[in-house]
Amino acid sequence: MSLATVYSRAATGIAAPLVTVEVHLSNGLPSLSIVGMAETAVRESKDRVRSALLSNRFEFPLKRITINLAPADLPKEGGRFDLAIAVGILAASGQLPDTALAEHEFFGELSLTGELRNIRGLLPASHAATQVKRTLVVPAANADEAALVDGATVYPASHLLDVFQHLTGVEKLDCHKTARQLSHASRYPDIADVKGQAHAKRALLIAAAGGHNLLFLGPPGTGKTMLAERLPGLLPPLTQAQALETAAVASVSNQGFNPANWCVRPYRNPHHTASAVALVGGGSPPRPGEISLAHNGILFLDELPEFERRVLEVLREPLESGRITISRAAQQAEFPARFQLIAAMNPCPCGYLGDASGRCHCSAEQIRRYRLRLSGPLLDRIDLHIEVPNLKSGLLQQQDQSAPDSDELRQIVLAAVTRQQQRAGKVNAVLNNREVERDCALTAEGRQLLQTALEQLGLSARALHRILKVARTIADLDQSVQIEISHLSEAIGYRRLERDTV
C-alpha cells in the first residue's frame, strides 16, 4: 500500500483538535516533504524519523514521500507527531499492517535510536481521544497523565519497536491504569498556626465559602501571607470536571503536569516584578499565564501596589469573565482563568502607618500616591478589604486551644457551598445580575441601609452587587434563608478602602 492514514492531535490552548497524518509514497527522486502548516520542530521530524527507522533496521523507502498534516490551516508545533509519522511510513511501505491504525491515536517524540520521549499537553488529547473511543499509544513517561481521564485506554511504550510489535500482534502492550490520588487536607498548612487575627480569619472563611476575592491590608509581619497560604485548605475538594480542566491547563504549560497534583487546588504566588504576559499568558504558540495556572485555585499577589499598574489592569477582564483569550498573528488561544484573587499590601510605602512607636514618617501625599497605584475598577472587583493589624507580643506567646483548625472550618465552608450549589448551581461570587436579584433579595430595612452605604461610600453598581453576594455568603454560613441586617452590615464593613477614600 502506498497510502496510510494515522491519527494524532495538535495542541491549541487546552483544546486538542484532531490531526490526520496522511503518508503517501510515489515514484520519483527520493525525498520527504511535510505539508500542513508545520512549524520548524515538526519539519525537523523527518530527520528524527529517518534515523529512528534505520537504527532499528526498518526499510526507509527510497521514494518520494509526502506527509500531509490535515487540516492544513491548523498550526502544528513540537515533536508530538514523530511517532505518528513513523507509523505512517511503515504502514505506507507495507512493513506494518494498517488494519488497526484507525482505532489508535499516536503521540510521542522520537530519539535517533527510536526511543520515545515525553511530550507536553497530552491530557487534553487523552480526553478528546476518549470521547471518540480511540485508544492512545503514548510515551511511557506520559502514561500516568494520559490515564487520568475516565474511560481512557492508554498503551505506554518506551521504544518504536514496542509500538511495532504491538501493532503486528507479536507482543501486545499492557493497558495502563493510574491510581488517582485525591488531595488531602494535610497537604495544606493549618490555619490554627496563625495566632490571633480573628477578624482576618473570619474574612478568610467568608472568602472560602463564597469564592470571593480578598485584600489584606497591614504592616509587615502580621501574617498576611500565612493567611493566604491557608486558604486552599479551607476550600471544598475539586470535582472531577474541575480537576480535569485544572490539570489540562498545567499540561499545556511550560512546566507540565505532575499526576501527583491531581485534585490539588493550585496556589500561584508570582513576584511583583512579573510582566503582564507572565500573568495572562502569551508567546508563540500561546501558553497559559499565572491566572490560568491558578484556575480553580488561588492567585496570591503579595505587595500589590509594587506591581506595575498596567500589569494589574490586565486582571480586570478575567476577574469578571473567568477566561482569557490570547491573540497572535498566526493563531488565537483561549484559556480558563476562574481564579480567586487574594492580595496583600502595606498601609503606606514604609509599611508602618499607625504604628504606636511612631516608625512611620510617610507624608500624606506619599501615602496617597502609594494607594493610587491601585485603580478604582480593580478595587471594585475585590469583595473583601481586611485590615491585619500588629499583634501584641503577649498574644504571640499564648496557645489558643479553642481556635478552630482548617478541618473544622472546611466543614463549615462545605456546608455553605452545598447550599449555594443546591440553590443556584454555583458559588455566590459568580452569580449574574439576574441571579443576584433572585437570591440576594433584601428587606425594606436592608434596602434602606444599602442605599445609605451607596451614597456615603460612593459605591459603583458593581460594588453594590458584590456587597449583596458577600451578604448572601454570610447568610449561608449562618444557615439563614433571608439576608438579615447583620449580614448586610458585615458585608458593607468589608469595603475598607472605599471608607478610607483612597
Coordinates of C-alpha atoms in Angstrom, one line a residue:
M1 CA 0.0 0.0 0.0
S2 CA 1.3 3.4 -0.9
L3 CA -1.0 5.5 1.2
A4 CA -1.5 5.3 5.0
T5 CA -3.6 7.4 7.4
V6 CA -2.7 7.8 11.1
Y7 CA -4.4 9.9 13.8
S8 CA -2.8 12.3 16.3
R9 CA -3.8 15.6 17.9
A10 CA -2.4 19.1 18.0
A11 CA -2.5 21.5 21.0
T12 CA -4.4 24.7 20.8
G13 CA -5.0 26.3 24.1
I14 CA -6.5 23.5 26.2
A15 CA -8.2 22.0 23.1
A16 CA -6.8 19.1 21.2
P17 CA -8.1 19.2 17.6
L18 CA -7.7 16.0 15.6
V19 CA -4.8 15.9 13.1
T20 CA -4.9 13.3 10.3
V21 CA -1.4 12.3 9.3
E22 CA -1.5 11.1 5.7
V23 CA 1.6 9.4 4.3
H24 CA 1.9 8.9 0.5
L25 CA 4.7 7.1 -1.4
S26 CA 5.1 7.7 -5.1
N27 CA 7.8 7.2 -7.7
G28 CA 10.4 9.8 -8.3
L29 CA 13.6 11.0 -6.8
P30 CA 13.9 10.0 -3.1
S31 CA 12.6 12.9 -0.9
L32 CA 10.5 13.6 2.1
S33 CA 8.3 16.6 2.5
I34 CA 5.9 17.6 5.2
V35 CA 3.0 19.9 4.4
G36 CA 0.1 21.3 6.5
M37 CA 1.2 24.4 8.3
A38 CA 4.0 22.6 10.2
E39 CA 6.5 24.8 12.2
T40 CA 10.2 24.1 12.4
A41 CA 10.2 21.4 15.1
V42 CA 7.6 19.4 13.1
R43 CA 9.5 19.8 9.8
E44 CA 12.6 18.5 11.5
S45 CA 10.8 15.3 12.5
K46 CA 11.7 13.9 9.1
D47 CA 15.4 13.6 10.2
R48 CA 14.5 12.1 13.5
V49 CA 12.1 9.6 12.0
R50 CA 14.5 8.6 9.3
S51 CA 17.3 7.9 11.8
A52 CA 14.9 6.1 14.1
L53 CA 13.7 3.7 11.4
L54 CA 17.2 3.0 10.0
S55 CA 18.6 2.5 13.5
N56 CA 16.1 -0.3 14.1
R57 CA 16.7 -1.9 10.7
F58 CA 13.4 -0.9 9.1
E59 CA 13.4 0.0 5.5
F60 CA 13.3 3.6 4.7
P61 CA 11.5 3.9 1.3
L62 CA 13.7 5.3 -1.4
K63 CA 10.7 7.0 -3.0
R64 CA 9.1 10.4 -2.9
I65 CA 7.4 10.6 0.5
T66 CA 4.7 13.2 1.1
I67 CA 3.3 13.7 4.6
N68 CA 0.2 15.8 4.9
L69 CA -0.9 17.0 8.4
A70 CA -4.6 17.8 8.0
P71 CA -6.3 20.2 8.4
A72 CA -3.9 22.4 6.6
D73 CA -4.9 25.6 8.3
L74 CA -4.3 24.4 11.8
P75 CA -0.9 25.3 13.2
K76 CA 1.2 22.3 14.4
E77 CA 4.2 22.5 16.7
G78 CA 6.6 20.4 18.6
G79 CA 7.8 16.8 18.2
R80 CA 4.4 15.2 19.2
F81 CA 3.8 13.9 15.6
D82 CA 7.1 11.9 15.3
L83 CA 5.6 8.5 16.2
A84 CA 2.5 9.0 14.0
I85 CA 4.7 9.9 11.1
A86 CA 7.0 6.9 11.7
V87 CA 4.0 4.5 11.9
G88 CA 2.5 6.1 8.8
I89 CA 5.7 5.5 6.8
L90 CA 5.9 1.9 8.0
A91 CA 2.3 1.3 7.0
A92 CA 2.5 3.0 3.6
S93 CA 5.6 1.0 2.7
G94 CA 4.0 -2.3 3.7
Q95 CA 6.1 -3.1 6.7
L96 CA 3.2 -2.7 9.1
P97 CA -0.4 -3.7 8.6
D98 CA -2.8 -0.8 8.5
T99 CA -5.8 -2.7 9.8
A100 CA -5.6 -1.4 13.4
L101 CA -4.4 2.1 12.8
A102 CA -7.9 3.6 12.7
E103 CA -8.5 2.5 16.3
H104 CA -5.4 4.3 17.7
E105 CA -4.0 7.8 18.1
F106 CA -0.3 8.1 18.3
F107 CA 1.8 10.6 20.3
G108 CA 5.5 10.9 21.1
E109 CA 8.8 12.4 20.1
L110 CA 11.4 10.0 18.7
S111 CA 15.1 10.0 19.5
L112 CA 17.5 9.0 16.8
T113 CA 17.6 5.5 18.3
G114 CA 13.9 5.1 18.3
E115 CA 13.2 5.8 22.0
L116 CA 10.0 7.6 22.8
R117 CA 10.3 10.9 24.7
N118 CA 7.5 12.6 26.6
I119 CA 5.6 15.5 25.2
R120 CA 3.7 18.4 26.7
G121 CA -0.1 18.8 26.7
L122 CA -1.2 15.2 26.5
L123 CA -4.1 15.3 28.9
P124 CA -6.4 17.3 26.6
A125 CA -5.5 14.9 23.8
S126 CA -6.4 11.9 26.0
H127 CA -9.7 13.5 26.9
A128 CA -10.6 14.2 23.2
A129 CA -9.5 10.7 22.0
T130 CA -11.6 9.0 24.8
Q131 CA -14.6 11.0 23.6
V132 CA -14.4 9.3 20.2
K133 CA -13.4 5.9 21.7
R134 CA -9.9 5.6 20.3
T135 CA -7.0 4.1 22.2
L136 CA -3.8 6.1 22.8
V137 CA -0.3 5.0 22.2
V138 CA 2.0 7.3 24.2
P139 CA 5.5 7.5 25.7
A140 CA 5.8 5.7 29.0
A141 CA 6.7 8.9 30.7
N142 CA 3.2 10.3 29.8
A143 CA 1.2 7.3 30.7
D144 CA 0.1 8.4 34.2
E145 CA -1.0 11.7 32.9
A146 CA -3.0 10.3 29.9
A147 CA -4.7 7.6 32.1
L148 CA -6.2 10.3 34.4
V149 CA -9.1 10.6 32.0
D150 CA -12.1 8.4 33.0
G151 CA -12.5 5.7 30.4
A152 CA -9.2 6.3 28.6
T153 CA -7.4 3.3 27.1
V154 CA -3.7 4.0 27.2
Y155 CA -0.8 1.9 25.9
P156 CA 2.6 3.2 27.1
A157 CA 5.6 2.4 25.0
S158 CA 9.3 3.1 25.6
H159 CA 10.5 2.5 22.1
L160 CA 9.4 2.4 18.5
L161 CA 9.9 -1.4 18.4
D162 CA 7.4 -1.7 21.2
V163 CA 4.8 0.0 19.1
F164 CA 5.7 -2.1 16.1
Q165 CA 5.3 -5.3 18.0
H166 CA 2.0 -4.2 19.5
L167 CA 0.5 -3.3 16.1
T168 CA 1.8 -6.5 14.5
G169 CA 0.5 -8.6 17.4
V170 CA 3.9 -10.0 18.3
E171 CA 3.8 -8.6 21.8
K172 CA 0.9 -6.5 23.0
L173 CA 1.5 -3.5 25.2
D174 CA -0.1 -3.5 28.6
C175 CA -3.0 -1.2 29.2
H176 CA -2.0 1.4 31.7
K177 CA -4.2 2.5 34.7
T178 CA -3.3 5.3 37.0
A179 CA -4.1 5.1 40.7
R180 CA -5.5 8.7 41.1
Q181 CA -4.7 10.2 44.4
L182 CA -7.2 12.7 45.8
S183 CA -5.9 15.7 47.5
H184 CA -5.7 15.5 51.3
A185 CA -6.1 18.4 53.7
S186 CA -2.8 17.5 55.3
R187 CA -1.0 18.8 52.2
Y188 CA -2.1 22.4 53.2
P189 CA -0.9 24.4 56.2
D190 CA -3.3 24.6 59.1
I191 CA -5.0 27.9 59.9
A192 CA -4.6 27.2 63.6
D193 CA -0.9 28.1 63.1
V194 CA -1.9 31.8 62.7
K195 CA -2.1 33.4 66.2
G196 CA -4.9 35.9 66.8
Q197 CA -6.2 37.8 63.8
A198 CA -9.8 36.6 64.4
H199 CA -11.2 39.3 62.1
A200 CA -8.9 38.3 59.2
K201 CA -9.7 34.6 59.7
R202 CA -13.4 35.4 59.6
A203 CA -12.9 37.2 56.3
L204 CA -10.9 34.2 55.0
L205 CA -13.8 31.9 55.9
I206 CA -16.3 34.1 54.0
A207 CA -14.0 34.2 51.0
A208 CA -13.6 30.4 51.0
A209 CA -17.4 29.9 51.4
G210 CA -18.4 32.2 48.5
G211 CA -15.4 32.2 46.2
H212 CA -14.8 35.9 46.9
N213 CA -11.7 38.0 46.2
L214 CA -9.9 39.3 49.2
L215 CA -7.4 42.1 50.0
F216 CA -5.3 42.1 53.2
L217 CA -4.1 45.5 54.4
G218 CA -1.5 45.7 57.2
P219 CA 2.1 46.3 58.2
P220 CA 4.9 43.7 57.6
G221 CA 5.0 40.6 59.6
T222 CA 1.3 40.5 60.7
G223 CA 0.5 37.2 59.0
K224 CA -1.0 38.3 55.6
T225 CA 1.0 35.7 53.6
M226 CA 0.4 33.0 56.2
L227 CA -3.4 33.6 56.0
A228 CA -3.3 33.4 52.2
E229 CA -1.4 30.2 52.1
R230 CA -4.0 28.6 54.3
L231 CA -7.0 29.4 52.1
P232 CA -6.7 26.3 49.8
G233 CA -7.0 24.1 52.9
L234 CA -10.4 25.6 53.6
L235 CA -11.8 25.1 50.1
P236 CA -14.0 22.2 49.2
P237 CA -12.4 19.4 47.1
L238 CA -12.3 19.8 43.3
T239 CA -15.0 18.0 41.3
Q240 CA -13.7 15.6 38.6
A241 CA -14.6 18.1 35.9
Q242 CA -12.7 20.9 37.7
A243 CA -9.7 18.6 38.4
L244 CA -9.5 17.6 34.7
E245 CA -9.7 21.2 33.5
T246 CA -7.1 22.4 36.0
A247 CA -4.7 19.5 35.1
A248 CA -5.2 20.3 31.4
V249 CA -4.0 23.9 31.8
A250 CA -0.9 22.7 33.7
S251 CA -0.4 20.0 31.0
V252 CA -0.1 22.5 28.1
S253 CA 2.0 24.9 30.1
N254 CA 5.8 25.1 30.1
Q255 CA 6.0 23.4 33.5
G256 CA 3.9 20.4 32.5
F257 CA 1.5 18.5 34.8
N258 CA 2.6 16.2 37.7
P259 CA 0.0 13.5 38.3
A260 CA 0.7 13.6 42.0
N261 CA -1.1 17.0 42.0
W262 CA -4.4 15.5 40.7
C263 CA -7.3 17.2 42.6
V264 CA -4.9 19.6 44.4
R265 CA -6.1 23.2 44.1
P266 CA -3.4 25.4 42.6
Y267 CA -1.8 28.1 44.6
R268 CA 0.2 30.6 42.5
N269 CA 2.3 33.4 44.0
P270 CA 4.1 35.4 41.3
H271 CA 6.7 38.0 42.2
H272 CA 5.7 41.7 41.9
T273 CA 8.2 42.0 39.0
A274 CA 6.1 39.7 36.8
S275 CA 5.1 41.1 33.5
A276 CA 1.6 41.3 32.0
V277 CA 2.4 38.4 29.7
A278 CA 3.6 36.3 32.6
L279 CA 0.3 36.9 34.3
V280 CA -2.2 36.4 31.5
G281 CA -0.1 34.2 29.2
G282 CA 1.3 34.7 25.7
G283 CA 4.1 33.6 23.5
S284 CA 4.0 31.9 20.1
P285 CA 2.4 29.5 20.3
P286 CA 0.3 30.9 23.2
R287 CA 1.0 29.4 26.6
P288 CA -1.1 29.9 29.8
G289 CA 0.0 32.5 32.3
E290 CA -0.3 32.7 36.1
I291 CA -4.1 33.5 36.1
S292 CA -4.8 30.3 34.1
L293 CA -2.4 28.2 36.1
A294 CA -4.4 29.4 39.1
H295 CA -7.7 28.2 37.6
N296 CA -10.0 26.7 40.2
G297 CA -7.4 27.8 42.8
I298 CA -5.7 30.8 44.4
L299 CA -3.7 33.6 42.8
F300 CA -1.9 35.4 45.6
L301 CA -0.4 38.8 44.8
D302 CA 1.8 40.0 47.6
E303 CA 2.9 43.6 47.8
L304 CA 0.1 44.5 45.4
P305 CA 1.0 48.2 44.8
E306 CA 4.5 47.2 43.8
F307 CA 3.1 45.5 40.7
E308 CA 3.1 47.8 37.6
R309 CA -0.3 49.4 37.2
R310 CA -0.6 48.2 33.6
V311 CA 0.1 44.7 34.8
L312 CA -2.7 44.8 37.4
E313 CA -5.1 46.2 34.9
V314 CA -5.0 43.1 32.7
L315 CA -6.6 41.2 35.6
R316 CA -9.9 43.2 35.3
E317 CA -11.5 41.3 32.4
P318 CA -10.6 37.7 33.5
L319 CA -11.8 38.5 37.1
E320 CA -15.2 39.1 35.5
S321 CA -15.3 36.5 32.7
G322 CA -13.2 33.7 34.1
R323 CA -11.5 33.3 30.8
I324 CA -8.6 34.9 28.9
T325 CA -8.2 35.0 25.1
I326 CA -4.7 35.4 23.7
S327 CA -4.5 36.6 20.2
R328 CA -1.4 36.4 18.0
A329 CA -0.9 37.0 14.3
A330 CA -0.8 33.3 13.5
Q331 CA -3.3 31.9 16.0
Q332 CA -5.7 32.6 18.9
A333 CA -6.0 30.5 22.1
E334 CA -8.4 30.7 24.9
F335 CA -7.6 29.5 28.4
P336 CA -9.8 29.3 31.5
A337 CA -9.0 31.7 34.4
R338 CA -11.6 31.2 37.1
F339 CA -9.3 32.0 40.0
Q340 CA -9.7 33.5 43.4
L341 CA -7.6 36.6 43.9
I342 CA -6.0 37.1 47.3
A343 CA -3.8 40.2 47.6
A344 CA -1.8 41.8 50.3
M345 CA -0.4 45.3 50.7
N346 CA 1.1 47.6 53.3
P347 CA -0.8 50.7 54.5
C348 CA 1.9 53.1 53.3
P349 CA 5.3 52.9 51.5
C350 CA 7.3 52.1 54.6
G351 CA 4.6 49.8 55.9
Y352 CA 4.3 51.2 59.5
L353 CA 1.4 53.7 59.2
G354 CA -0.3 53.9 62.6
D355 CA 2.4 52.1 64.4
A356 CA 2.4 53.0 68.1
S357 CA 6.2 53.5 68.2
G358 CA 6.0 56.2 65.5
R359 CA 8.2 54.5 63.0
C360 CA 6.2 55.8 60.0
H361 CA 7.5 59.1 58.5
C362 CA 5.5 58.9 55.3
S363 CA 3.7 62.1 54.3
A364 CA 0.1 62.2 53.4
E365 CA 1.0 62.8 49.8
Q366 CA 3.3 59.8 49.7
I367 CA 0.6 57.6 51.2
R368 CA -2.0 58.9 48.7
R369 CA 0.3 58.3 45.7
Y370 CA 1.1 54.8 47.1
R371 CA -2.5 53.8 47.3
L372 CA -3.4 55.4 44.0
R373 CA -1.3 52.8 42.3
L374 CA -4.4 50.6 42.6
S375 CA -7.2 51.7 40.3
G376 CA -10.8 52.0 41.3
P377 CA -12.0 49.4 38.8
L378 CA -9.6 46.9 40.2
L379 CA -10.6 47.5 43.8
D380 CA -14.2 47.3 42.8
R381 CA -13.6 43.7 41.8
I382 CA -12.2 42.8 45.3
D383 CA -15.0 41.9 47.5
L384 CA -13.4 42.0 51.0
H385 CA -10.9 44.6 52.2
I386 CA -9.5 43.4 55.6
E387 CA -7.1 45.1 58.0
V388 CA -4.5 42.8 59.5
P389 CA -3.0 44.8 62.5
N390 CA 0.1 44.1 64.5
L391 CA -0.4 41.7 67.5
K392 CA 0.7 42.4 71.0
S393 CA 3.8 40.3 71.9
G394 CA 1.8 38.5 74.6
L395 CA -0.7 37.1 72.1
L396 CA 2.1 35.6 70.1
Q397 CA 3.3 33.5 73.1
Q398 CA -0.2 32.2 74.0
Q399 CA -1.5 28.8 73.0
D400 CA -5.2 29.2 72.0
Q401 CA -6.6 25.7 72.2
S402 CA -10.1 27.0 71.3
A403 CA -9.1 28.4 67.9
P404 CA -10.7 26.2 65.1
D405 CA -8.3 24.4 62.7
S406 CA -8.6 24.0 59.0
D407 CA -10.6 20.8 59.2
E408 CA -13.3 22.4 61.3
L409 CA -13.6 25.5 59.1
R410 CA -13.6 23.3 55.9
Q411 CA -16.7 21.5 57.1
I412 CA -18.4 24.9 57.7
V413 CA -17.4 26.0 54.2
L414 CA -18.5 22.8 52.6
A415 CA -22.0 23.1 54.2
A416 CA -22.3 26.7 52.9
V417 CA -21.1 25.8 49.4
T418 CA -23.6 22.9 49.3
R419 CA -26.4 25.3 50.0
Q420 CA -25.2 27.6 47.2
Q421 CA -24.9 24.7 44.7
Q422 CA -28.4 23.5 45.6
R423 CA -29.9 27.0 45.2
A424 CA -28.0 28.3 42.1
G425 CA -25.6 25.6 40.9
K426 CA -22.6 27.8 41.6
V427 CA -20.9 29.8 44.3
N428 CA -22.2 33.2 45.2
A429 CA -19.2 35.1 43.8
V430 CA -20.1 34.2 40.2
L431 CA -23.8 34.9 40.3
N432 CA -25.0 37.0 37.4
N433 CA -27.2 40.1 37.8
R434 CA -30.5 38.3 37.4
E435 CA -29.4 35.6 40.0
V436 CA -28.4 38.3 42.4
E437 CA -31.9 39.8 42.2
R438 CA -33.4 36.4 42.8
D439 CA -31.1 35.1 45.5
C440 CA -30.0 38.2 47.3
A441 CA -33.3 39.9 48.0
L442 CA -33.4 42.4 50.9
T443 CA -36.0 43.5 53.4
A444 CA -37.2 47.1 53.3
E445 CA -34.8 48.0 56.1
G446 CA -31.9 46.3 54.3
R447 CA -32.6 48.2 51.1
Q448 CA -32.5 51.5 53.1
L449 CA -29.2 50.5 54.7
L450 CA -27.7 49.7 51.3
Q451 CA -28.9 52.9 49.8
T452 CA -27.3 54.9 52.7
A453 CA -24.0 53.0 52.1
L454 CA -24.2 53.6 48.4
E455 CA -24.5 57.4 49.0
Q456 CA -21.9 57.7 51.7
L457 CA -19.2 55.5 50.2
G458 CA -19.8 56.4 46.6
L459 CA -20.0 52.8 45.6
S460 CA -20.4 51.7 42.0
A461 CA -23.2 49.3 40.8
R462 CA -20.6 46.5 40.6
A463 CA -19.5 47.1 44.2
L464 CA -23.2 47.1 45.3
H465 CA -23.7 43.7 43.7
R466 CA -20.6 42.4 45.3
I467 CA -21.8 43.5 48.7
L468 CA -25.0 41.6 48.1
K469 CA -23.1 38.5 47.1
V470 CA -20.9 38.7 50.3
A471 CA -24.0 39.2 52.4
R472 CA -25.6 36.2 50.8
T473 CA -22.5 34.1 51.7
I474 CA -22.6 35.4 55.3
A475 CA -26.2 34.3 55.5
D476 CA -25.3 30.9 54.1
L477 CA -22.7 30.5 56.8
D478 CA -25.4 31.3 59.4
Q479 CA -27.8 28.9 57.7
S480 CA -30.2 31.7 57.1
V481 CA -32.7 31.8 54.2
Q482 CA -33.0 35.6 54.3
I483 CA -30.2 38.1 54.3
E484 CA -30.6 39.9 57.6
I485 CA -29.4 43.4 58.6
S486 CA -26.4 41.9 60.5
H487 CA -25.3 40.0 57.4
L488 CA -25.6 43.1 55.2
S489 CA -23.9 45.4 57.7
E490 CA -20.9 43.0 58.0
A491 CA -20.6 42.8 54.2
I492 CA -20.6 46.6 53.9
G493 CA -18.0 46.8 56.6
Y494 CA -15.6 44.9 54.4
R495 CA -15.4 47.7 51.8
R496 CA -12.5 49.3 53.8
L497 CA -10.7 51.2 51.0
E498 CA -13.9 52.9 50.0
R499 CA -14.3 54.1 53.6
D500 CA -10.8 55.4 53.6
T501 CA -11.4 57.3 50.4
V502 CA -8.3 56.1 48.5

